[in-house]
Structure formats: structure tokens, C-alpha cells
GROMACS .gro file of C-alpha atoms in nm:
model
  442
    1MET     CA    1  -0.027  -0.020  -0.031
    2ASN     CA    2   0.093   0.338  -0.119
    3ALA     CA    3   0.360   0.541   0.251
    4HIS     CA    4   0.144   0.823   0.199
    5ARG     CA    5   0.046   1.070   0.504
    6ASP     CA    6  -0.252   1.198   0.628
    7ILE     CA    7  -0.177   1.533   0.789
    8GLU     CA    8  -0.476   1.693   0.772
    9ARG     CA    9  -0.696   1.578   1.024
   10PRO     CA   10  -0.683   1.457   1.342
   11ALA     CA   11  -0.687   1.060   1.478
   12PRO     CA   12  -1.050   0.956   1.440
   13ALA     CA   13  -1.256   0.818   1.745
   14ALA     CA   14  -1.265   0.451   1.833
   15GLY     CA   15  -1.517   0.329   1.611
   16ALA     CA   16  -1.541   0.547   1.340
   17ASP     CA   17  -1.517   0.491   0.989
   18PRO     CA   18  -1.174   0.733   0.885
   19ARG     CA   19  -1.123   0.851   0.570
   20PRO     CA   20  -0.774   0.686   0.387
   21PRO     CA   21  -0.544   0.957   0.368
   22SER     CA   22  -0.441   1.185   0.075
   23ALA     CA   23  -0.140   1.130  -0.092
   24VAL     CA   24  -0.105   1.509  -0.106
   25SER     CA   25  -0.196   1.766   0.161
   26SER     CA   26  -0.458   2.047   0.096
   27GLY     CA   27  -0.186   2.326   0.215
   28VAL     CA   28  -0.007   2.282  -0.152
   29GLY     CA   29  -0.311   2.373  -0.344
   30PHE     CA   30  -0.345   2.675  -0.131
   31VAL     CA   31   0.032   2.796  -0.138
   32GLY     CA   32   0.008   2.721  -0.575
   33LEU     CA   33  -0.307   2.961  -0.540
   34ALA     CA   34  -0.156   3.200  -0.350
   35GLY     CA   35   0.137   3.219  -0.589
   36LEU     CA   36  -0.104   3.249  -0.904
   37PHE     CA   37  -0.298   3.510  -0.768
   38ALA     CA   38  -0.015   3.737  -0.681
   39ALA     CA   39   0.107   3.661  -1.072
   40ILE     CA   40  -0.236   3.782  -1.162
   41ILE     CA   41  -0.229   4.083  -0.966
   42VAL     CA   42   0.122   4.196  -1.058
   43GLY     CA   43   0.026   4.081  -1.453
   44GLN     CA   44  -0.308   4.321  -1.387
   45MET     CA   45  -0.106   4.628  -1.250
   46THR     CA   46   0.191   4.614  -1.533
   47GLY     CA   47  -0.032   4.513  -1.812
   48ALA     CA   48   0.179   4.128  -1.892
   49ASN     CA   49  -0.088   3.974  -2.048
   50GLY     CA   50   0.136   3.812  -2.325
   51PRO     CA   51   0.244   3.424  -2.394
   52VAL     CA   52   0.525   3.449  -2.170
   53SER     CA   53   0.395   3.627  -1.874
   54GLY     CA   54   0.136   3.324  -1.874
   55ILE     CA   55   0.415   3.105  -1.802
   56ILE     CA   56   0.596   3.297  -1.589
   57ALA     CA   57   0.218   3.273  -1.369
   58VAL     CA   58   0.262   2.891  -1.403
   59VAL     CA   59   0.596   2.940  -1.222
   60ALA     CA   60   0.469   3.140  -0.968
   61CYS     CA   61   0.215   2.910  -0.893
   62GLY     CA   62   0.460   2.589  -0.916
   63LEU     CA   63   0.733   2.703  -0.689
   64PRO     CA   64   0.512   2.753  -0.400
   65MET     CA   65   0.411   2.417  -0.436
   66VAL     CA   66   0.768   2.292  -0.475
   67LEU     CA   67   0.850   2.460  -0.157
   68TRP     CA   68   0.600   2.336   0.034
   69THR     CA   69   0.622   1.979  -0.097
   70ILE     CA   70   0.976   2.007   0.061
   71PHE     CA   71   1.018   2.142   0.330
   72VAL     CA   72   0.659   2.151   0.487
   73ASP     CA   73   0.484   1.791   0.375
   74LYS     CA   74   0.856   1.647   0.372
   75ALA     CA   75   0.687   1.449   0.055
   76TRP     CA   76   1.081   1.292  -0.007
   77LYS     CA   77   1.128   1.115   0.297
   78ASN     CA   78   0.784   0.898   0.131
   79GLU     CA   79   0.889   0.547   0.113
   80THR     CA   80   0.712   0.550  -0.251
   81THR     CA   81   1.000   0.757  -0.379
   82GLY     CA   82   1.176   0.449  -0.397
   83LEU     CA   83   1.434   0.676  -0.239
   84ASP     CA   84   1.687   0.547   0.070
   85TRP     CA   85   1.766   0.835   0.289
   86GLU     CA   86   1.922   0.556   0.601
   87ARG     CA   87   2.212   0.443   0.401
   88PRO     CA   88   2.521   0.651   0.260
   89LEU     CA   89   2.487   0.767  -0.139
   90ARG     CA   90   2.635   0.395  -0.328
   91PRO     CA   91   2.982   0.461  -0.421
   92HIS     CA   92   3.006   0.645  -0.867
   93ASP     CA   93   3.145   0.302  -0.921
   94GLU     CA   94   2.888   0.090  -0.824
   95THR     CA   95   2.577   0.346  -1.025
   96ARG     CA   96   2.816   0.504  -1.312
   97GLU     CA   97   2.752   0.224  -1.602
   98ILE     CA   98   2.336   0.223  -1.483
   99SER     CA   99   2.314   0.599  -1.497
  100ILE     CA  100   2.506   0.575  -1.856
  101ALA     CA  101   2.250   0.353  -1.950
  102LYS     CA  102   1.939   0.541  -1.814
  103LEU     CA  103   2.084   0.902  -1.951
  104ALA     CA  104   2.090   0.721  -2.318
  105GLY     CA  105   1.728   0.571  -2.266
  106LEU     CA  106   1.610   0.916  -2.133
  107TRP     CA  107   1.777   1.138  -2.408
  108ALA     CA  108   1.659   0.899  -2.646
  109THR     CA  109   1.291   0.873  -2.531
  110TRP     CA  110   1.303   1.292  -2.564
  111GLY     CA  111   1.442   1.272  -2.880
  112ILE     CA  112   1.139   1.030  -3.036
  113ILE     CA  113   0.904   1.269  -2.874
  114ALA     CA  114   1.031   1.535  -3.044
  115ALA     CA  115   1.071   1.362  -3.374
  116LEU     CA  116   0.695   1.264  -3.333
  117TYR     CA  117   0.649   1.667  -3.230
  118CYS     CA  118   0.850   1.743  -3.582
  119ILE     CA  119   0.562   1.463  -3.789
  120CYS     CA  120   0.288   1.592  -3.642
  121ARG     CA  121   0.190   1.883  -3.791
  122TRP     CA  122  -0.062   2.019  -3.576
  123TYR     CA  123   0.234   2.097  -3.308
  124TRP     CA  124   0.363   2.334  -3.598
  125ASP     CA  125   0.032   2.533  -3.626
  126GLY     CA  126  -0.217   2.717  -3.442
  127GLN     CA  127  -0.188   2.752  -3.038
  128TYR     CA  128   0.085   2.464  -3.036
  129LEU     CA  129   0.338   2.689  -3.190
  130PHE     CA  130   0.428   2.891  -2.852
  131ALA     CA  131   0.434   2.543  -2.697
  132MET     CA  132   0.656   2.376  -2.930
  133ARG     CA  133   0.919   2.715  -2.925
  134MET     CA  134   0.880   2.706  -2.499
  135LEU     CA  135   0.962   2.317  -2.511
  136ALA     CA  136   1.267   2.405  -2.757
  137TRP     CA  137   1.400   2.691  -2.534
  138ALA     CA  138   1.372   2.443  -2.237
  139ALA     CA  139   1.532   2.114  -2.411
  140PRO     CA  140   1.884   2.235  -2.380
  141VAL     CA  141   1.853   2.310  -2.012
  142MET     CA  142   1.686   1.961  -1.997
  143PHE     CA  143   1.981   1.808  -2.114
  144VAL     CA  144   2.248   1.966  -1.892
  145VAL     CA  145   2.062   1.907  -1.585
  146SER     CA  146   1.997   1.549  -1.649
  147ILE     CA  147   2.350   1.431  -1.639
  148PRO     CA  148   2.379   1.558  -1.271
  149TYR     CA  149   2.012   1.453  -1.128
  150ILE     CA  150   2.035   1.116  -1.280
  151PHE     CA  151   2.385   1.028  -1.125
  152TRP     CA  152   2.244   1.190  -0.809
  153ILE     CA  153   1.911   0.983  -0.796
  154ASP     CA  154   2.074   0.651  -0.878
  155ARG     CA  155   2.318   0.661  -0.590
  156ARG     CA  156   1.988   0.704  -0.360
  157LEU     CA  157   1.715   0.506  -0.499
  158LYS     CA  158   1.615   0.173  -0.395
  159GLU     CA  159   1.595   0.017  -0.707
  160PRO     CA  160   1.794   0.255  -1.006
  161LYS     CA  161   1.712   0.000  -1.292
  162ASP     CA  162   1.391   0.092  -1.392
  163GLY     CA  163   1.194   0.088  -1.744
  164CYS     CA  164   1.433   0.423  -1.846
  165TYR     CA  165   1.767   0.203  -1.739
  166MET     CA  166   1.603  -0.087  -1.941
  167PHE     CA  167   1.579   0.103  -2.307
  168GLY     CA  168   1.892   0.257  -2.201
  169ALA     CA  169   2.061  -0.077  -2.207
  170TRP     CA  170   1.914  -0.197  -2.480
  171LEU     CA  171   2.020   0.097  -2.693
  172THR     CA  172   2.364   0.070  -2.580
  173GLY     CA  173   2.368  -0.325  -2.619
  174GLU     CA  174   2.285  -0.542  -2.345
  175ARG     CA  175   2.022  -0.757  -2.446
  176ALA     CA  176   2.025  -0.984  -2.146
  177ASP     CA  177   1.794  -0.896  -1.829
  178ILE     CA  178   1.570  -0.679  -1.990
  179ASP     CA  179   1.257  -0.648  -1.822
  180ARG     CA  180   1.020  -0.590  -2.144
  181GLU     CA  181   0.697  -0.441  -1.906
  182LYS     CA  182   0.941  -0.171  -1.705
  183VAL     CA  183   1.046  -0.059  -2.103
  184ILE     CA  184   0.689  -0.056  -2.210
  185GLU     CA  185   0.579   0.089  -1.855
  186HIS     CA  186   0.875   0.363  -1.940
  187PHE     CA  187   0.707   0.436  -2.248
  188ARG     CA  188   0.373   0.465  -2.157
  189SER     CA  189   0.450   0.747  -1.889
  190TRP     CA  190   0.637   0.952  -2.128
  191ALA     CA  191   0.366   0.932  -2.412
  192VAL     CA  192   0.122   1.088  -2.142
  193LYS     CA  193   0.410   1.355  -2.070
  194GLY     CA  194   0.493   1.398  -2.391
  195PHE     CA  195   0.107   1.425  -2.512
  196PHE     CA  196  -0.014   1.655  -2.235
  197THR     CA  197   0.247   1.879  -2.153
  198ALA     CA  198   0.210   2.058  -2.510
  199PHE     CA  199  -0.157   2.067  -2.521
  200MET     CA  200  -0.129   2.241  -2.157
  201ILE     CA  201   0.157   2.462  -2.250
  202SER     CA  202  -0.028   2.547  -2.526
  203ILE     CA  203  -0.324   2.671  -2.390
  204VAL     CA  204  -0.209   2.882  -2.146
  205PRO     CA  205  -0.178   3.166  -2.287
  206GLY     CA  206  -0.507   3.231  -2.412
  207ASN     CA  207  -0.670   3.127  -2.049
  208TRP     CA  208  -0.420   3.387  -1.927
  209PHE     CA  209  -0.468   3.634  -2.138
  210GLU     CA  210  -0.858   3.569  -2.087
  211VAL     CA  211  -0.849   3.700  -1.788
  212LEU     CA  212  -0.572   3.999  -1.788
  213ARG     CA  213  -0.805   4.170  -2.040
  214TRP     CA  214  -1.076   4.265  -1.812
  215SER     CA  215  -1.105   4.554  -1.598
  216MET     CA  216  -1.273   4.562  -1.277
  217ASP     CA  217  -1.567   4.850  -1.406
  218ASP     CA  218  -1.618   4.548  -1.655
  219ILE     CA  219  -1.647   4.296  -1.387
  220LEU     CA  220  -1.862   4.455  -1.199
  221SER     CA  221  -2.112   4.579  -1.484
  222ASN     CA  222  -2.316   4.315  -1.436
  223PRO     CA  223  -2.386   3.952  -1.322
  224VAL     CA  224  -2.341   3.782  -1.675
  225ALA     CA  225  -1.982   3.950  -1.690
  226MET     CA  226  -1.904   3.867  -1.362
  227ALA     CA  227  -1.974   3.524  -1.466
  228HIS     CA  228  -1.747   3.520  -1.736
  229PHE     CA  229  -1.455   3.636  -1.510
  230LEU     CA  230  -1.477   3.404  -1.277
  231ILE     CA  231  -1.582   3.119  -1.485
  232ALA     CA  232  -1.211   3.262  -1.681
  233LEU     CA  233  -1.014   3.280  -1.397
  234LEU     CA  234  -1.169   2.953  -1.287
  235PHE     CA  235  -1.046   2.779  -1.616
  236LEU     CA  236  -0.701   2.938  -1.554
  237ILE     CA  237  -0.664   2.784  -1.238
  238ASP     CA  238  -0.728   2.483  -1.383
  239VAL     CA  239  -0.459   2.522  -1.657
  240ALA     CA  240  -0.169   2.632  -1.395
  241PHE     CA  241  -0.191   2.361  -1.215
  242ALA     CA  242  -0.279   2.081  -1.453
  243THR     CA  243   0.032   2.203  -1.650
  244VAL     CA  244   0.264   2.209  -1.298
  245GLY     CA  245   0.121   1.859  -1.257
  246TYR     CA  246   0.282   1.736  -1.658
  247VAL     CA  247   0.585   1.917  -1.544
  248MET     CA  248   0.684   1.855  -1.241
  249THR     CA  249   0.670   1.430  -1.252
  250LEU     CA  250   0.981   1.372  -1.005
  251ARG     CA  251   1.080   1.141  -0.766
  252PRO     CA  252   1.229   1.361  -0.519
  253LEU     CA  253   0.919   1.545  -0.473
  254ASP     CA  254   0.756   1.189  -0.479
  255SER     CA  255   0.534   1.290  -0.761
  256HIS     CA  256   0.665   1.108  -1.017
  257ILE     CA  257   0.409   0.854  -1.236
  258ARG     CA  258   0.403   0.527  -1.088
  259SER     CA  259   0.211   0.333  -1.348
  260ALA     CA  260   0.052   0.467  -1.650
  261ASN     CA  261  -0.309   0.304  -1.798
  262PRO     CA  262  -0.229  -0.030  -1.895
  263TYR     CA  263  -0.549  -0.055  -2.025
  264THR     CA  264  -0.641   0.061  -2.493
  265GLN     CA  265  -0.973   0.138  -2.402
  266GLY     CA  266  -0.879   0.396  -2.148
  267TRP     CA  267  -0.655   0.565  -2.405
  268LEU     CA  268  -0.927   0.561  -2.630
  269ALA     CA  269  -1.164   0.721  -2.423
  270ALA     CA  270  -0.922   0.999  -2.286
  271LEU     CA  271  -0.760   1.120  -2.623
  272ILE     CA  272  -1.086   1.137  -2.832
  273CYS     CA  273  -1.121   1.488  -2.560
  274TYR     CA  274  -0.869   1.631  -2.671
  275PRO     CA  275  -0.720   1.755  -3.023
  276PRO     CA  276  -0.601   1.696  -3.302
  277PHE     CA  277  -0.853   1.376  -3.193
  278ILE     CA  278  -1.145   1.523  -3.023
  279LEU     CA  279  -1.488   1.431  -3.139
  280MET     CA  280  -1.693   1.711  -2.949
  281SER     CA  281  -1.541   2.016  -3.171
  282ALA     CA  282  -1.747   2.203  -3.395
  283GLY     CA  283  -1.783   1.986  -3.704
  284GLY     CA  284  -1.671   1.659  -3.499
  285PRO     CA  285  -1.913   1.339  -3.430
  286LEU     CA  286  -1.975   1.431  -3.129
  287ASP     CA  287  -2.069   1.835  -3.210
  288TYR     CA  288  -2.367   1.883  -2.963
  289GLN     CA  289  -2.392   2.295  -3.064
  290GLN     CA  290  -2.568   2.294  -3.383
  291ASN     CA  291  -2.774   2.519  -3.409
  292THR     CA  292  -2.770   2.615  -3.010
  293ALA     CA  293  -2.726   2.937  -2.802
  294ASP     CA  294  -2.624   2.935  -2.487
  295TRP     CA  295  -2.770   3.017  -2.144
  296THR     CA  296  -2.700   3.446  -2.211
  297HIS     CA  297  -2.916   3.408  -2.506
  298TRP     CA  298  -3.234   3.173  -2.372
  299LEU     CA  299  -3.231   3.357  -2.019
  300ALA     CA  300  -3.185   3.732  -2.175
  301ASP     CA  301  -3.488   3.854  -2.053
  302TRP     CA  302  -3.549   3.727  -1.715
  303PRO     CA  303  -3.232   3.893  -1.491
  304ILE     CA  304  -3.366   3.664  -1.176
  305ALA     CA  305  -3.278   3.344  -1.363
  306LEU     CA  306  -2.981   3.446  -1.527
  307ALA     CA  307  -2.808   3.557  -1.243
  308ILE     CA  308  -2.899   3.228  -1.029
  309THR     CA  309  -2.793   3.024  -1.366
  310GLY     CA  310  -2.465   3.237  -1.377
  311ALA     CA  311  -2.387   3.179  -1.012
  312ILE     CA  312  -2.451   2.789  -1.081
  313LEU     CA  313  -2.193   2.805  -1.378
  314VAL     CA  314  -1.960   2.942  -1.146
  315LEU     CA  315  -1.969   2.690  -0.856
  316LEU     CA  316  -1.984   2.370  -1.117
  317THR     CA  317  -1.674   2.561  -1.254
  318THR     CA  318  -1.544   2.620  -0.937
  319ILE     CA  319  -1.573   2.185  -0.808
  320TYR     CA  320  -1.430   2.156  -1.163
  321SER     CA  321  -1.094   2.339  -1.053
  322TRP     CA  322  -1.050   2.279  -0.705
  323ALA     CA  323  -1.119   1.886  -0.823
  324THR     CA  324  -0.737   1.975  -1.005
  325VAL     CA  325  -0.596   2.217  -0.731
  326ALA     CA  326  -0.612   1.918  -0.472
  327PHE     CA  327  -0.389   1.730  -0.686
  328GLY     CA  328  -0.132   2.011  -0.616
  329ILE     CA  329   0.202   1.960  -0.814
  330ARG     CA  330   0.035   1.595  -0.923
  331PHE     CA  331  -0.221   1.627  -1.168
  332SER     CA  332  -0.218   1.410  -1.496
  333ASN     CA  333  -0.447   1.194  -1.667
  334LEU     CA  334  -0.402   0.817  -1.766
  335THR     CA  335  -0.164   0.820  -1.456
  336HIS     CA  336  -0.128   0.699  -1.082
  337ARG     CA  337   0.088   0.907  -0.914
  338GLY     CA  338  -0.067   0.875  -0.549
  339ILE     CA  339  -0.474   0.874  -0.445
  340ILE     CA  340  -0.640   1.226  -0.352
  341THR     CA  341  -0.888   1.185  -0.086
  342HIS     CA  342  -0.936   1.546   0.017
  343GLY     CA  343  -1.133   1.840  -0.120
  344PRO     CA  344  -1.398   1.709  -0.341
  345TYR     CA  345  -1.262   1.367  -0.370
  346ARG     CA  346  -1.437   1.274  -0.023
  347TRP     CA  347  -1.783   1.399  -0.214
  348THR     CA  348  -1.734   1.204  -0.540
  349ARG     CA  349  -1.457   0.985  -0.697
  350HIS     CA  350  -1.479   1.192  -1.059
  351PRO     CA  351  -1.550   1.561  -0.919
  352ALA     CA  352  -1.445   1.684  -1.278
  353TYR     CA  353  -1.633   1.450  -1.491
  354LEU     CA  354  -1.953   1.545  -1.315
  355SER     CA  355  -1.939   1.925  -1.264
  356LYS     CA  356  -1.787   1.986  -1.647
  357ASN     CA  357  -2.076   1.746  -1.780
  358ALA     CA  358  -2.310   1.930  -1.606
  359PHE     CA  359  -2.201   2.276  -1.662
  360TRP     CA  360  -2.211   2.177  -2.068
  361TRP     CA  361  -2.590   2.092  -2.032
  362LEU     CA  362  -2.715   2.394  -1.793
  363ALA     CA  363  -2.437   2.639  -2.036
  364THR     CA  364  -2.567   2.497  -2.397
  365MET     CA  365  -2.920   2.376  -2.322
  366PRO     CA  366  -2.904   2.135  -2.611
  367PHE     CA  367  -3.307   2.044  -2.623
  368ILE     CA  368  -3.355   2.398  -2.755
  369ALA     CA  369  -3.218   2.479  -3.063
  370THR     CA  370  -3.258   2.815  -3.279
  371SER     CA  371  -3.393   2.707  -3.568
  372GLY     CA  372  -3.695   2.590  -3.384
  373SER     CA  373  -3.652   2.231  -3.561
  374PRO     CA  374  -3.720   1.926  -3.330
  375VAL     CA  375  -3.426   1.744  -3.561
  376ASP     CA  376  -3.198   1.964  -3.369
  377MET     CA  377  -3.326   1.960  -3.038
  378ILE     CA  378  -3.319   1.590  -3.036
  379ARG     CA  379  -2.983   1.542  -3.242
  380ASN     CA  380  -2.799   1.797  -2.991
  381THR     CA  381  -2.944   1.656  -2.698
  382ILE     CA  382  -2.865   1.297  -2.763
  383LEU     CA  383  -2.497   1.372  -2.904
  384LEU     CA  384  -2.440   1.549  -2.540
  385ALA     CA  385  -2.548   1.235  -2.392
  386LEU     CA  386  -2.297   1.040  -2.591
  387VAL     CA  387  -2.034   1.294  -2.477
  388SER     CA  388  -2.141   1.242  -2.104
  389ALA     CA  389  -2.098   0.863  -2.175
  390VAL     CA  390  -1.735   0.906  -2.276
  391TYR     CA  391  -1.658   1.069  -1.975
  392TYR     CA  392  -1.864   0.759  -1.759
  393TRP     CA  393  -1.607   0.567  -1.971
  394ARG     CA  394  -1.335   0.705  -1.896
  395ALA     CA  395  -1.371   0.708  -1.501
  396LYS     CA  396  -1.482   0.338  -1.570
  397THR     CA  397  -1.116   0.311  -1.689
  398GLU     CA  398  -0.952   0.456  -1.474
  399GLU     CA  399  -1.137   0.303  -1.184
  400LYS     CA  400  -0.987  -0.044  -1.365
  401HIS     CA  401  -0.683   0.123  -1.345
  402LEU     CA  402  -0.638   0.263  -1.019
  403MET     CA  403  -0.809  -0.029  -0.847
  404ALA     CA  404  -0.477  -0.203  -0.857
  405ASP     CA  405  -0.342  -0.033  -0.609
  406PRO     CA  406  -0.448  -0.107  -0.236
  407ALA     CA  407  -0.489   0.216  -0.105
  408TYR     CA  408  -0.740   0.318  -0.410
  409GLU     CA  409  -0.940   0.000  -0.323
  410GLU     CA  410  -0.980   0.139   0.042
  411TYR     CA  411  -1.069   0.457  -0.064
  412TRP     CA  412  -1.302   0.355  -0.286
  413HIS     CA  413  -1.443   0.120  -0.027
  414TRP     CA  414  -1.507   0.393   0.176
  415MET     CA  415  -1.664   0.651  -0.069
  416GLU     CA  416  -1.888   0.362  -0.130
  417ARG     CA  417  -1.953   0.353   0.252
  418ASN     CA  418  -1.988   0.739   0.313
  419ALA     CA  419  -1.938   0.983   0.025
  420PRO     CA  420  -2.301   1.108  -0.085
  421VAL     CA  421  -2.228   1.086  -0.450
  422PRO     CA  422  -2.153   0.721  -0.473
  423ARG     CA  423  -2.411   0.622  -0.221
  424PHE     CA  424  -2.662   0.810  -0.456
  425PHE     CA  425  -2.606   0.629  -0.752
  426ALA     CA  426  -2.606   0.309  -0.543
  427TRP     CA  427  -2.911   0.366  -0.433
  428ALA     CA  428  -3.062   0.521  -0.738
  429THR     CA  429  -2.930   0.174  -0.941
  430GLY     CA  430  -3.075  -0.050  -0.625
  431ARG     CA  431  -2.704  -0.168  -0.583
  432LYS     CA  432  -2.567  -0.230  -0.228
  433GLY     CA  433  -2.219  -0.183  -0.294
  434LYS     CA  434  -2.075  -0.490  -0.184
  435PRO     CA  435  -1.702  -0.531  -0.106
  436GLY     CA  436  -1.550  -0.604  -0.402
  437GLU     CA  437  -1.881  -0.522  -0.607
  438MET     CA  438  -1.838  -0.225  -0.826
  439VAL     CA  439  -2.118  -0.039  -0.863
  440PRO     CA  440  -2.175   0.213  -1.206
  441ALA     CA  441  -1.850   0.500  -1.129
  442GLU     CA  442  -2.049   0.899  -1.070
   0.00000   0.00000   0.00000
């Protein structure tokens, strides 16, 4: 079971059913928010709303979280890091060849990712251009820093011969004792990191500008404007934390990828929600917005209903953003990086999926069409239902992956016994949620 500490709550009373410990403390998210808000204030005061300023804001968000993780949570002491602090560093002679092979595997992996960035044309168009420039500038730094980092960490690791080493050893001609499963896991993890890091960096500038473009007079002009600003701010928080999460996959922070989803259906369910594979975009097979208008159009003549709807949408976006903040520096799709049990994850196992789908239904209102055509209404409603079904599918594949960890299994069953959303779904579907029995994902 994962050796993570819950520093958030006192020891439970005898006979209680305590919530399983969370791999991340809530303090990590709070200091990250403080750093990001400080960057937003400075950006507003200086007019720094360009793309590089957005990346600086991400750094301002991530740095306090890293410091908190090191000095307050002391995550580097966790057993799950795989680091051994009890004994002196191994001699260089003992780990040198391992480190050289690992560097070969790491650099070759980066080379493969870079080649794929070059081959796949969408990376050199639109918003991805900025991400490619950022990664190109970071590449020499990563190359240089990786050398002392690998040589140092291999002297501390209990088992330095990981998938990266196995790949490097294979490249350098060592064919004996190559663990094929470790190599496959290595490529799975880097596929996640390579694909999603580029995507997250590419959307930082747009979200940063969307927040910085607002003036206080605009925000306070009416409830709709305030709702739009708050939603934009919450999306920026989500993007900033997620970007930090994909970048900070490091063992000394206990934020490394412990496993990537091994199931093909898990990858399919996730990738069809992101470009260039996205099915929900305009003109895509699951485009549910044909001849639709948003909530501000349909409720324009009812100011009270307009304000209430805006408040609900802000609340849903808050839950969605909070679900990312709860991960601290560990957010990532398709991976296991420690089990999160605090924040909105004490009420539902999938708060982000629930809130974003509820947001889409309320904001889009697909059952009403500007054309007045019942065909449009039926089609859009069915397509959005299919989109929601995709997220249900994602939830199930994630649970299937994480249930291999006893810590998640413990959390899953605790949620069945205590959390309101799983209990509601178990009641609504007539399932008892007995130990070892899976119920529909909420």
C-alpha cells in the first residue's frame, strides 16, 4: 500500500470509519493558489498579458507548491519515492554504468518525442506553436540538468534499474535481463507526459489573456459579466495547476508517475477528448452545438434566472477547478501518482467529470435550438448524452487502472460507505455496493 501521510485530520475516534489518507495535503494547493493570484495581480498592474507572462504565472503557481512539498510535507521522505535516505550514497563506481545507460534511454526517449512533434503537423500550427517554442528553449537546459540529476538519484534509489535504464541498456547493446514490461511502462508514461505537456503549455496563453483582459469596471458591470470573468479565472487556475502537474514528475517530490493506464480503452476514452483527436469540437462527430445558443441568450429576458444560472455555472466550474487544485503538483491524465482523498474527492470519485458535464448541459441547453427544429433539438441532446457517456467510460477505465493499488481500493470502498454521490448512485441503481462489487461510476 502507498506510504502516504494524511496531515489534514486528527486521529479518528474509536469505532469511526476514517477517510483514507491523501497522498497530497491541502496546503499544497493553497500555496499554489496564492502564487498564481499574486502573478495575476502583478499582471493586471503591469499589463503583462502576453504568452510568456502566462508561463511566468505558471511558475509562480508551481514554485510555492514545490517548496511546500519539500519543506512542509517533506514528501521526499515518503517510502513511495523509492529513495533510500537511511544509508550513505552508493559509490559512483557502483551506479555509473546504470546512470550512463539511463541517460541514453532518457535522451533517446526525448529524441523520439521531439521527432513526433516534428512529424505531427498540428504541433506547428495555431496555439501549439508557442508550446513548441517553449519546449525548444527548455530542451538544452533539460539536457544539461539531467546529467547530475540522474547520476545523483541513481545513488539514492533502492532500485535504479527502471524502465528508462532498461531502454538505455537495450540501446547500448545489453540484451540480457531486459524487463520488457518496464520498458513498455516507461514509454506509456512518457507518451502521457509528451502529449499532455505540449497541450497544456499551448493553452496557457489563451487562458491567461482571457483573465487579464478584464477591467474591474467590466467585471462589476452586471452578473453575466462577473460570471464570465469568474469562469475564465477558474479555468486559468485549472490550466496552471495541470501544467505544473505534467512538468513536475519527479521522484524526490514523490510526484513521479507510478504507473500509466495499461488499458487501450482508457487511452481511447481520454484522447478523443483532446485535440487533434477530439470528437466534440465544431463539426466533429459529437458536436452537440449545431444551431444552439448559450444560457445568456435563452435567459436574457429573465434577469433573476440569468443571475442564478450564472452563479450555478460558477459553482460547477469551481468544483471542476478545485478537483485539479486538490492534486497539487501531481495532476495528470492516464496516470497513477498517488491517491487523492481530500477536497471534492471526499464527496465523489470523479468531481471534475461530474461538474464539467453538468456545466455543458446547463450552459448549452442542447434541448433548445435557435432553428426551432425538433431534429436539431433531438440530435444535440443525444450527442451531448454521448459526450457524457464518454466521460463515464473514462471514469470506469481510470477506476480499473487504479484498483490495482490497495490504497485506491480502500478509498473506493470508503466512498461507497460514506460519500454522498456514490451512495446516491448506488441507491438510484439498486446496487448495494458490497465489498468487492463494482457499482456504476458517479
